[in-house]
Amino acid sequence: MNILGIETSCDETAAALVRDGHQVLSNVVFSQIPLHVKYGGVVPEIASRAHVEKIGEVIKEAIVDKIDAVAVTWGPGLSPALIVGLNAAKGLAKALGVELIAVNHIEAHLHTPFLDSSLLPEEAMPALALAVSGGHTTWIDMPRYTQYHIIGQTLDDAAGEAFDKAAKLLDLGYPGGPKIDKIAKEYLARPDYKRSDLISFPKGRAREGVSSLSGLSADLCVSFSGLKTALLRYVQQSGGAKKLSDDGEIPRIVTSYQEAIIEALCDRTARALKKRDYRSLIVGGGVSLNSRLRDSLQRVADRANVKLLTALPKYCGDNAAMIAALAYYRRNRSGQEAMSLDVNPSLEAGE
Ligand code: KG4
Ligand code: ZN
């Protein structure tokens, strides 16, 4: 069964054709990043306009074989951006006379390790899943495939957001994650690198009272606001970003900052893995591209004797292959019901 996926939840206009939930026949992604760079983040109205301009072309390029169904992201994401994809998907499904399947964006990120892989999702269960993107940092217990229980999350910024905000503060550009990843990688590979040279930033501890508001235990939650404030204070006390850059201090700072985020993510993951006898650790989302995070999570998985499942780098960021692939396993959410759907910008994983 060939499913055409459409994704426009944020700043990527994407369409892809996927066979039977695994085999990617086409994967077209138009990134709007250059349009948003000068604002230091995604501007919803600009994103929406750019989606409208590109969506037809992107879909056309992705149609490389027959289409048996159309799938689309209906949330979470930016409302004006989501609407563009949903309308295109409705129109296409109607014109072709095929079913329309609505897909949750976060859930789709968790399906990415199965793209271009013959491993069946059910064979990876029970799994602990970690969704780490620009909008989400969430730990999810998956007893069976497509069953989700949120057991931990960030209480403020998502990990990707924490990367992006630090990069903005240090004038490194947008998006910050890849920039910080690269600088830190070079710093960590220096022959004179010493862990004791790193700045001791807060490690994302979540306050018990705040986590209990969402019914979650603090030991499986993170909070990056203290880390962000500590960085801001450090930069201010050191004479500003320009001075730090002139002094060649940026690599040491961003590496320390990245280590604090990774330590927080790995610590909560290790704790969550102890709660149940898991078979695998699934990690999806843009931040899972981070090379240091991947290595660290591999060690966490080895210690817990579970298999780490991550996506190929081309499927880590936002794409429509993940939407089309998950839709194959979500076909029960289709038909008339999906046709009358509105976008749901604040959808939670698994809803
Ligand atoms: O999943 P994604 O493409 O979009 C969302 O659904 O949010 O994730 C984008 C986020 C951005 O915050 C970006 O800075 C971060 O992923 N990111 C990274 C890396 N590549 C992208 N963060 C850390 N290291 C990277 N290599
Ligand atoms: Zn995403």
mmCIF file of C-alpha atoms and ligand atoms in Angstrom:
data_model
loop_
_atom_site.group_PDB
_atom_site.id
_atom_site.type_symbol
_atom_site.label_atom_id
_atom_site.label_comp_id
_atom_site.label_asym_id
_atom_site.label_seq_id
_atom_site.Cartn_x
_atom_site.Cartn_y
_atom_site.Cartn_z
ATOM 1 C CA MET A 1 0.000 0.000 0.000
ATOM 2 C CA ASN A 2 1.466 3.352 -1.067
ATOM 3 C CA ILE A 3 0.684 6.311 1.186
ATOM 4 C CA LEU A 4 1.462 9.903 0.247
ATOM 5 C CA GLY A 5 2.376 11.917 3.344
ATOM 6 C CA ILE A 6 2.152 15.704 3.676
ATOM 7 C CA GLU A 7 3.835 17.707 6.455
ATOM 8 C CA THR A 8 3.643 21.470 7.039
ATOM 9 C CA SER A 9 3.559 21.815 10.836
ATOM 10 C CA CYS A 10 6.494 24.210 11.134
ATOM 11 C CA ASP A 11 9.159 25.426 8.700
ATOM 12 C CA GLU A 12 9.497 22.480 6.326
ATOM 13 C CA THR A 13 7.168 21.933 3.386
ATOM 14 C CA ALA A 14 7.357 18.190 2.815
ATOM 15 C CA ALA A 15 5.736 15.358 0.896
ATOM 16 C CA ALA A 16 6.767 11.710 0.570
ATOM 17 C CA LEU A 17 5.525 8.421 -0.784
ATOM 18 C CA VAL A 18 6.049 5.373 1.457
ATOM 19 C CA ARG A 19 5.148 1.725 0.831
ATOM 20 C CA ASP A 20 3.692 -0.357 3.666
ATOM 21 C CA GLY A 21 4.987 1.860 6.471
ATOM 22 C CA HIS A 22 8.694 1.241 5.819
ATOM 23 C CA GLN A 23 9.923 1.577 2.250
ATOM 24 C CA VAL A 24 10.494 5.218 1.300
ATOM 25 C CA LEU A 25 9.844 5.697 -2.430
ATOM 26 C CA SER A 26 10.291 9.489 -2.398
ATOM 27 C CA ASN A 27 11.045 12.063 0.290
ATOM 28 C CA VAL A 28 10.867 15.722 -0.715
ATOM 29 C CA VAL A 29 11.659 18.395 1.883
ATOM 30 C CA PHE A 30 11.732 22.107 1.167
ATOM 31 C CA SER A 31 13.322 23.872 4.105
ATOM 32 C CA GLN A 32 12.234 27.449 4.837
ATOM 33 C CA ILE A 33 15.140 28.051 7.215
ATOM 34 C CA PRO A 34 16.717 30.789 5.024
ATOM 35 C CA LEU A 35 13.433 32.758 5.215
ATOM 36 C CA HIS A 36 13.406 32.718 9.034
ATOM 37 C CA VAL A 37 17.116 33.179 9.772
ATOM 38 C CA LYS A 38 16.970 36.946 10.041
ATOM 39 C CA TYR A 39 14.208 36.718 12.690
ATOM 40 C CA GLY A 40 16.156 34.175 14.754
ATOM 41 C CA GLY A 41 13.163 31.797 14.767
ATOM 42 C CA VAL A 42 10.105 30.680 12.826
ATOM 43 C CA VAL A 43 7.537 33.401 12.004
ATOM 44 C CA PRO A 44 4.134 31.647 11.583
ATOM 45 C CA GLU A 45 2.730 33.986 8.898
ATOM 46 C CA ILE A 46 5.882 33.760 6.780
ATOM 47 C CA ALA A 47 5.870 29.973 7.197
ATOM 48 C CA SER A 48 2.249 29.748 6.109
ATOM 49 C CA ARG A 49 2.808 31.853 2.991
ATOM 50 C CA ALA A 50 5.880 29.864 2.011
ATOM 51 C CA HIS A 51 3.978 26.566 2.474
ATOM 52 C CA VAL A 52 1.241 27.837 0.137
ATOM 53 C CA GLU A 53 3.849 28.779 -2.474
ATOM 54 C CA LYS A 54 5.729 25.467 -2.353
ATOM 55 C CA ILE A 55 3.212 22.772 -1.462
ATOM 56 C CA GLY A 56 2.022 22.043 -5.014
ATOM 57 C CA GLU A 57 5.529 21.650 -6.365
ATOM 58 C CA VAL A 58 6.675 19.496 -3.437
ATOM 59 C CA ILE A 59 3.673 17.143 -3.718
ATOM 60 C CA LYS A 60 4.136 16.828 -7.473
ATOM 61 C CA GLU A 61 7.760 15.829 -7.042
ATOM 62 C CA ALA A 62 6.880 13.235 -4.408
ATOM 63 C CA ILE A 63 4.341 11.409 -6.598
ATOM 64 C CA VAL A 64 6.561 8.731 -8.133
ATOM 65 C CA ASP A 65 4.045 5.871 -8.105
ATOM 66 C CA LYS A 66 0.342 5.191 -7.546
ATOM 67 C CA ILE A 67 -1.269 6.548 -4.364
ATOM 68 C CA ASP A 68 -3.580 4.372 -2.239
ATOM 69 C CA ALA A 69 -4.134 6.867 0.579
ATOM 70 C CA VAL A 70 -3.141 10.366 1.668
ATOM 71 C CA ALA A 71 -1.775 11.139 5.153
ATOM 72 C CA VAL A 72 -1.291 14.530 6.764
ATOM 73 C CA THR A 73 0.006 16.069 9.987
ATOM 74 C CA TRP A 74 -2.912 17.650 11.835
ATOM 75 C CA GLY A 75 -0.958 18.651 14.969
ATOM 76 C CA PRO A 76 0.882 19.628 17.009
ATOM 77 C CA GLY A 77 2.366 22.640 15.252
ATOM 78 C CA LEU A 78 1.690 26.174 14.081
ATOM 79 C CA SER A 79 -1.970 26.622 13.145
ATOM 80 C CA PRO A 80 -1.527 28.739 9.985
ATOM 81 C CA ALA A 81 1.131 26.308 8.773
ATOM 82 C CA LEU A 82 -0.807 23.111 9.563
ATOM 83 C CA ILE A 83 -3.881 24.375 7.697
ATOM 84 C CA VAL A 84 -1.978 24.569 4.412
ATOM 85 C CA GLY A 85 -1.019 20.888 4.531
ATOM 86 C CA LEU A 86 -4.428 19.734 5.738
ATOM 87 C CA ASN A 87 -6.249 21.581 2.949
ATOM 88 C CA ALA A 88 -3.883 20.236 0.302
ATOM 89 C CA ALA A 89 -4.298 16.690 1.658
ATOM 90 C CA LYS A 90 -8.092 16.945 1.744
ATOM 91 C CA GLY A 91 -8.181 18.215 -1.828
ATOM 92 C CA LEU A 92 -5.843 15.521 -3.094
ATOM 93 C CA ALA A 93 -7.631 12.672 -1.283
ATOM 94 C CA LYS A 94 -10.974 13.855 -2.645
ATOM 95 C CA ALA A 95 -9.670 14.240 -6.194
ATOM 96 C CA LEU A 96 -8.080 10.776 -6.155
ATOM 97 C CA GLY A 97 -10.995 9.152 -4.327
ATOM 98 C CA VAL A 98 -8.703 7.666 -1.642
ATOM 99 C CA GLU A 99 -8.850 7.751 2.147
ATOM 100 C CA LEU A 100 -7.329 10.542 4.218
ATOM 101 C CA ILE A 101 -5.413 9.641 7.379
ATOM 102 C CA ALA A 102 -4.628 12.222 10.077
ATOM 103 C CA VAL A 103 -1.296 11.800 11.839
ATOM 104 C CA ASN A 104 0.239 13.187 15.022
ATOM 105 C CA HIS A 105 3.605 14.820 14.302
ATOM 106 C CA ILE A 106 5.353 13.679 17.509
ATOM 107 C CA GLU A 107 4.097 10.146 17.111
ATOM 108 C CA ALA A 108 5.476 10.193 13.562
ATOM 109 C CA HIS A 109 8.941 11.229 14.838
ATOM 110 C CA LEU A 110 8.865 8.060 16.950
ATOM 111 C CA HIS A 111 8.255 5.943 13.862
ATOM 112 C CA THR A 112 11.389 7.236 12.053
ATOM 113 C CA PRO A 113 13.737 4.407 13.172
ATOM 114 C CA PHE A 114 11.526 2.033 11.151
ATOM 115 C CA LEU A 115 11.961 3.951 7.874
ATOM 116 C CA ASP A 116 14.080 2.070 5.333
ATOM 117 C CA SER A 117 14.263 -0.735 7.918
ATOM 118 C CA SER A 118 12.663 -4.167 7.925
ATOM 119 C CA LEU A 119 12.328 -4.172 11.721
ATOM 120 C CA LEU A 120 8.627 -4.261 12.553
ATOM 121 C CA PRO A 121 7.509 -1.825 15.275
ATOM 122 C CA GLU A 122 5.857 -4.596 17.305
ATOM 123 C CA GLU A 123 9.223 -6.411 17.454
ATOM 124 C CA ALA A 124 10.692 -3.391 19.278
ATOM 125 C CA MET A 125 8.042 -3.367 22.019
ATOM 126 C CA PRO A 126 7.840 -2.699 24.894
ATOM 127 C CA ALA A 127 9.819 0.466 24.258
ATOM 128 C CA LEU A 128 10.752 3.646 26.022
ATOM 129 C CA ALA A 129 10.503 6.505 23.526
ATOM 130 C CA LEU A 130 12.159 9.898 23.751
ATOM 131 C CA ALA A 131 10.888 12.653 21.474
ATOM 132 C CA VAL A 132 13.463 15.456 21.332
ATOM 133 C CA SER A 133 12.723 18.287 18.936
ATOM 134 C CA GLY A 134 12.387 22.051 18.789
ATOM 135 C CA GLY A 135 8.953 21.830 20.377
ATOM 136 C CA HIS A 136 9.075 18.690 22.509
ATOM 137 C CA THR A 137 11.125 16.814 25.057
ATOM 138 C CA THR A 138 8.968 13.940 26.191
ATOM 139 C CA TRP A 139 9.527 10.432 27.573
ATOM 140 C CA ILE A 140 6.845 7.994 26.543
ATOM 141 C CA ASP A 141 6.176 4.469 27.749
ATOM 142 C CA MET A 142 5.046 2.272 24.839
ATOM 143 C CA PRO A 143 3.827 -1.120 26.073
ATOM 144 C CA ARG A 144 2.625 -1.907 22.532
ATOM 145 C CA TYR A 145 3.071 -0.108 19.238
ATOM 146 C CA THR A 146 0.781 2.977 18.997
ATOM 147 C CA GLN A 147 0.017 2.831 22.757
ATOM 148 C CA TYR A 148 1.460 5.816 24.590
ATOM 149 C CA HIS A 149 1.766 6.937 28.193
ATOM 150 C CA ILE A 150 3.670 10.141 28.817
ATOM 151 C CA ILE A 151 5.883 9.515 31.857
ATOM 152 C CA GLY A 152 8.208 12.534 31.702
ATOM 153 C CA GLN A 153 8.683 15.817 29.899
ATOM 154 C CA THR A 154 10.256 19.240 29.991
ATOM 155 C CA LEU A 155 8.512 21.650 32.311
ATOM 156 C CA ASP A 156 9.517 24.645 30.181
ATOM 157 C CA ASP A 157 11.737 24.800 27.081
ATOM 158 C CA ALA A 158 12.218 21.825 24.767
ATOM 159 C CA ALA A 159 15.823 20.657 24.291
ATOM 160 C CA GLY A 160 15.920 22.017 20.721
ATOM 161 C CA GLU A 161 14.616 25.353 21.947
ATOM 162 C CA ALA A 162 17.344 25.422 24.612
ATOM 163 C CA PHE A 163 19.945 24.929 21.866
ATOM 164 C CA ASP A 164 18.351 27.577 19.650
ATOM 165 C CA LYS A 165 18.091 30.177 22.428
ATOM 166 C CA ALA A 166 21.728 29.718 23.456
ATOM 167 C CA ALA A 167 22.866 30.106 19.857
ATOM 168 C CA LYS A 168 20.826 33.283 19.539
ATOM 169 C CA LEU A 169 22.313 34.712 22.712
ATOM 170 C CA LEU A 170 25.825 33.944 21.474
ATOM 171 C CA ASP A 171 25.140 35.240 17.930
ATOM 172 C CA LEU A 172 25.751 31.857 16.329
ATOM 173 C CA GLY A 173 22.687 31.943 14.042
ATOM 174 C CA TYR A 174 19.529 29.855 13.599
ATOM 175 C CA PRO A 175 18.852 26.977 14.098
ATOM 176 C CA GLY A 176 21.290 26.658 16.977
ATOM 177 C CA GLY A 177 21.361 22.880 17.468
ATOM 178 C CA PRO A 178 23.498 21.972 14.441
ATOM 179 C CA LYS A 179 25.818 24.951 15.042
ATOM 180 C CA ILE A 180 26.445 24.082 18.696
ATOM 181 C CA ASP A 181 26.810 20.383 17.839
ATOM 182 C CA LYS A 182 29.581 21.182 15.331
ATOM 183 C CA ILE A 183 31.484 23.623 17.558
ATOM 184 C CA ALA A 184 31.304 21.243 20.542
ATOM 185 C CA LYS A 185 32.466 18.301 18.456
ATOM 186 C CA GLU A 186 35.598 20.204 17.430
ATOM 187 C CA TYR A 187 36.230 21.362 21.002
ATOM 188 C CA LEU A 188 35.849 17.835 22.423
ATOM 189 C CA ALA A 189 38.331 16.541 19.815
ATOM 190 C CA ARG A 190 41.052 19.064 20.761
ATOM 191 C CA PRO A 191 44.190 17.294 22.038
ATOM 192 C CA ASP A 192 44.303 19.624 25.057
ATOM 193 C CA TYR A 193 40.595 19.120 25.968
ATOM 194 C CA LYS A 194 40.037 18.528 29.682
ATOM 195 C CA ARG A 195 36.605 17.874 31.178
ATOM 196 C CA SER A 196 37.641 19.924 34.212
ATOM 197 C CA ASP A 197 37.871 23.019 31.945
ATOM 198 C CA LEU A 198 34.112 22.931 31.334
ATOM 199 C CA ILE A 199 31.838 25.444 33.057
ATOM 200 C CA SER A 200 29.517 23.844 35.593
ATOM 201 C CA PHE A 201 26.023 24.807 34.362
ATOM 202 C CA PRO A 202 22.788 23.572 36.053
ATOM 203 C CA LYS A 203 21.866 20.081 34.828
ATOM 204 C CA GLY A 204 18.162 20.607 34.085
ATOM 205 C CA ARG A 205 16.756 19.524 37.475
ATOM 206 C CA ALA A 206 12.956 19.773 37.602
ATOM 207 C CA ARG A 207 11.254 21.094 40.720
ATOM 208 C CA GLU A 208 8.985 18.546 42.433
ATOM 209 C CA GLY A 209 6.091 20.975 42.903
ATOM 210 C CA VAL A 210 5.992 22.001 39.253
ATOM 211 C CA SER A 211 6.187 18.467 37.849
ATOM 212 C CA SER A 212 3.409 17.265 40.145
ATOM 213 C CA LEU A 213 1.070 19.817 38.517
ATOM 214 C CA SER A 214 1.225 17.707 35.381
ATOM 215 C CA GLY A 215 0.977 14.470 37.369
ATOM 216 C CA LEU A 216 4.564 13.449 36.576
ATOM 217 C CA SER A 217 7.400 12.624 38.907
ATOM 218 C CA ALA A 218 10.269 15.130 38.986
ATOM 219 C CA ASP A 219 12.925 12.452 38.449
ATOM 220 C CA LEU A 220 11.596 11.883 34.911
ATOM 221 C CA CYS A 221 11.188 15.575 34.047
ATOM 222 C CA VAL A 222 13.640 18.271 32.980
ATOM 223 C CA SER A 223 13.654 22.039 33.187
ATOM 224 C CA PHE A 224 15.993 24.098 31.038
ATOM 225 C CA SER A 225 15.058 27.563 32.295
ATOM 226 C CA GLY A 226 17.747 27.547 35.042
ATOM 227 C CA LEU A 227 20.386 26.519 32.522
ATOM 228 C CA LYS A 228 19.336 29.290 30.133
ATOM 229 C CA THR A 229 19.459 31.889 32.903
ATOM 230 C CA ALA A 230 22.879 30.643 34.031
ATOM 231 C CA LEU A 231 24.206 31.047 30.501
ATOM 232 C CA LEU A 232 22.743 34.533 30.200
ATOM 233 C CA ARG A 233 24.346 35.542 33.502
ATOM 234 C CA TYR A 234 27.679 34.048 32.459
ATOM 235 C CA VAL A 235 27.635 35.968 29.171
ATOM 236 C CA GLN A 236 26.682 39.238 30.870
ATOM 237 C CA GLN A 237 29.343 38.867 33.570
ATOM 238 C CA SER A 238 31.985 38.096 30.956
ATOM 239 C CA GLY A 239 31.375 41.276 28.954
ATOM 240 C CA GLY A 240 28.930 40.023 26.296
ATOM 241 C CA ALA A 241 28.876 37.648 23.333
ATOM 242 C CA LYS A 242 31.202 39.737 21.157
ATOM 243 C CA LYS A 243 33.940 39.826 23.790
ATOM 244 C CA LEU A 244 33.624 36.073 24.449
ATOM 245 C CA SER A 245 33.906 35.434 20.736
ATOM 246 C CA ASP A 246 36.991 37.676 20.441
ATOM 247 C CA ASP A 247 38.538 35.824 23.389
ATOM 248 C CA GLY A 248 37.921 32.447 21.708
ATOM 249 C CA GLU A 249 35.679 31.364 24.610
ATOM 250 C CA ILE A 250 32.602 30.297 22.592
ATOM 251 C CA PRO A 251 33.637 26.629 22.071
ATOM 252 C CA ARG A 252 34.183 26.040 25.795
ATOM 253 C CA ILE A 253 30.864 27.710 26.671
ATOM 254 C CA VAL A 254 28.697 25.906 24.121
ATOM 255 C CA THR A 255 30.313 22.555 24.913
ATOM 256 C CA SER A 256 29.589 23.058 28.631
ATOM 257 C CA TYR A 257 26.012 24.046 27.790
ATOM 258 C CA GLN A 258 25.507 21.059 25.465
ATOM 259 C CA GLU A 259 26.961 18.682 28.081
ATOM 260 C CA ALA A 260 24.431 19.967 30.637
ATOM 261 C CA ILE A 261 21.511 19.291 28.249
ATOM 262 C CA ILE A 262 22.817 15.845 27.312
ATOM 263 C CA GLU A 263 23.481 14.891 30.924
ATOM 264 C CA ALA A 264 19.895 15.832 31.803
ATOM 265 C CA LEU A 265 18.439 13.863 28.878
ATOM 266 C CA CYS A 266 20.588 10.794 29.568
ATOM 267 C CA ASP A 267 19.951 10.807 33.314
ATOM 268 C CA ARG A 268 16.137 10.866 32.901
ATOM 269 C CA THR A 269 16.323 8.238 30.162
ATOM 270 C CA ALA A 270 18.399 5.922 32.368
ATOM 271 C CA ARG A 271 15.911 6.356 35.226
ATOM 272 C CA ALA A 272 12.931 5.697 32.948
ATOM 273 C CA LEU A 273 14.575 2.542 31.567
ATOM 274 C CA LYS A 274 14.665 1.144 35.103
ATOM 275 C CA LYS A 275 10.899 1.403 35.516
ATOM 276 C CA ARG A 276 10.075 -1.518 33.242
ATOM 277 C CA ASP A 277 11.685 -4.388 31.359
ATOM 278 C CA TYR A 278 12.043 -2.609 28.007
ATOM 279 C CA ARG A 279 13.269 -4.156 24.805
ATOM 280 C CA SER A 280 14.254 -0.911 23.086
ATOM 281 C CA LEU A 281 14.877 2.794 23.407
ATOM 282 C CA ILE A 282 13.376 4.748 20.518
ATOM 283 C CA VAL A 283 14.699 8.279 19.976
ATOM 284 C CA GLY A 284 13.172 10.642 17.406
ATOM 285 C CA GLY A 285 13.131 14.348 16.530
ATOM 286 C CA GLY A 286 15.563 16.974 15.279
ATOM 287 C CA VAL A 287 17.778 16.960 18.385
ATOM 288 C CA SER A 288 18.431 13.232 17.894
ATOM 289 C CA LEU A 289 20.786 14.353 15.101
ATOM 290 C CA ASN A 290 23.184 15.534 17.800
ATOM 291 C CA SER A 291 26.248 13.329 17.570
ATOM 292 C CA ARG A 292 27.243 13.613 21.218
ATOM 293 C CA LEU A 293 23.681 12.842 22.359
ATOM 294 C CA ARG A 294 23.573 9.747 20.151
ATOM 295 C CA ASP A 295 26.858 8.430 21.585
ATOM 296 C CA SER A 296 25.736 9.129 25.145
ATOM 297 C CA LEU A 297 22.334 7.483 24.659
ATOM 298 C CA GLN A 298 24.062 4.468 23.147
ATOM 299 C CA ARG A 299 25.975 4.034 26.406
ATOM 300 C CA VAL A 300 22.753 4.446 28.424
ATOM 301 C CA ALA A 301 21.045 1.809 26.262
ATOM 302 C CA ASP A 302 24.001 -0.602 26.527
ATOM 303 C CA ARG A 303 24.025 -0.292 30.305
ATOM 304 C CA ALA A 304 20.290 -1.041 30.460
ATOM 305 C CA ASN A 305 20.642 -3.861 27.949
ATOM 306 C CA VAL A 306 18.118 -2.405 25.490
ATOM 307 C CA LYS A 307 18.500 -1.739 21.787
ATOM 308 C CA LEU A 308 18.852 1.927 20.803
ATOM 309 C CA LEU A 309 16.698 2.712 17.769
ATOM 310 C CA THR A 310 17.395 6.022 16.036
ATOM 311 C CA ALA A 311 16.554 7.215 12.544
ATOM 312 C CA LEU A 312 18.878 7.723 9.614
ATOM 313 C CA PRO A 313 20.018 11.388 9.743
ATOM 314 C CA LYS A 314 17.817 12.318 6.754
ATOM 315 C CA TYR A 315 14.703 11.305 8.731
ATOM 316 C CA CYS A 316 15.580 13.036 12.043
ATOM 317 C CA GLY A 317 14.340 16.522 11.159
ATOM 318 C CA ASP A 318 10.814 17.226 9.979
ATOM 319 C CA ASN A 319 9.827 15.232 6.916
ATOM 320 C CA ALA A 320 6.724 13.653 5.387
ATOM 321 C CA ALA A 321 8.096 10.098 5.073
ATOM 322 C CA MET A 322 7.472 9.672 8.801
ATOM 323 C CA ILE A 323 3.882 10.881 8.347
ATOM 324 C CA ALA A 324 3.177 8.478 5.489
ATOM 325 C CA ALA A 325 4.868 5.601 7.316
ATOM 326 C CA LEU A 326 3.016 6.000 10.594
ATOM 327 C CA ALA A 327 -0.264 6.418 8.692
ATOM 328 C CA TYR A 328 0.075 2.833 7.478
ATOM 329 C CA TYR A 329 -0.287 1.741 11.122
ATOM 330 C CA ARG A 330 -2.954 4.352 11.842
ATOM 331 C CA ARG A 331 -5.395 3.568 9.088
ATOM 332 C CA ASN A 332 -8.286 3.271 11.527
ATOM 333 C CA ARG A 333 -8.199 7.095 11.887
ATOM 334 C CA SER A 334 -9.414 7.706 8.384
ATOM 335 C CA GLY A 335 -12.354 8.254 6.104
ATOM 336 C CA GLN A 336 -15.058 10.819 6.670
ATOM 337 C CA GLU A 337 -13.853 11.572 10.149
ATOM 338 C CA ALA A 338 -10.478 12.840 8.872
ATOM 339 C CA MET A 339 -12.148 14.763 6.063
ATOM 340 C CA SER A 340 -13.988 16.896 8.597
ATOM 341 C CA LEU A 341 -10.923 17.416 10.782
ATOM 342 C CA ASP A 342 -9.645 20.791 11.753
ATOM 343 C CA VAL A 343 -6.005 21.290 12.712
ATOM 344 C CA ASN A 344 -5.085 20.615 16.331
ATOM 345 C CA PRO A 345 -2.027 22.784 17.132
ATOM 346 C CA SER A 346 -1.658 21.566 20.718
ATOM 347 C CA LEU A 347 -2.055 17.834 20.138
ATOM 348 C CA GLU A 348 -0.151 15.640 22.633
ATOM 349 C CA ALA A 349 1.772 12.538 21.599
ATOM 350 C CA GLY A 350 -0.534 9.600 21.014
ATOM 351 C CA GLU A 351 -3.813 11.529 21.148
HETATM 352 O O1 KG4 B 1 12.151 17.801 14.797
HETATM 353 P P1 KG4 B 1 12.568 19.138 14.291
HETATM 354 O O2 KG4 B 1 13.166 19.229 12.918
HETATM 355 O O3 KG4 B 1 11.374 20.138 14.332
HETATM 356 C C1 KG4 B 1 10.442 20.138 15.364
HETATM 357 O O4 KG4 B 1 9.461 19.345 15.295
HETATM 358 O O5 KG4 B 1 10.677 20.924 16.329
HETATM 359 O O6 KG4 B 1 13.600 19.736 15.368
HETATM 360 C C2 KG4 B 1 14.197 20.983 15.192
HETATM 361 C C3 KG4 B 1 15.112 21.217 16.375
HETATM 362 C C4 KG4 B 1 15.734 22.626 16.375
HETATM 363 O O7 KG4 B 1 15.559 23.180 17.666
HETATM 364 C C5 KG4 B 1 17.204 22.372 16.090
HETATM 365 O O8 KG4 B 1 18.071 23.311 16.692
HETATM 366 C C6 KG4 B 1 17.398 20.994 16.672
HETATM 367 O O9 KG4 B 1 16.215 20.298 16.343
HETATM 368 N N1 KG4 B 1 18.565 20.309 16.088
HETATM 369 C C7 KG4 B 1 19.644 19.931 16.805
HETATM 370 C C8 KG4 B 1 20.558 19.377 15.874
HETATM 371 N N2 KG4 B 1 19.995 19.431 14.634
HETATM 372 C C9 KG4 B 1 18.764 20.005 14.781
HETATM 373 N N3 KG4 B 1 19.906 20.028 18.120
HETATM 374 C C10 KG4 B 1 21.111 19.580 18.539
HETATM 375 N N4 KG4 B 1 22.036 19.044 17.710
HETATM 376 C C11 KG4 B 1 21.811 18.925 16.386
HETATM 377 N N5 KG4 B 1 22.722 18.399 15.583
HETATM 378 ZN ZN ZN B 2 9.293 17.702 14.332
#
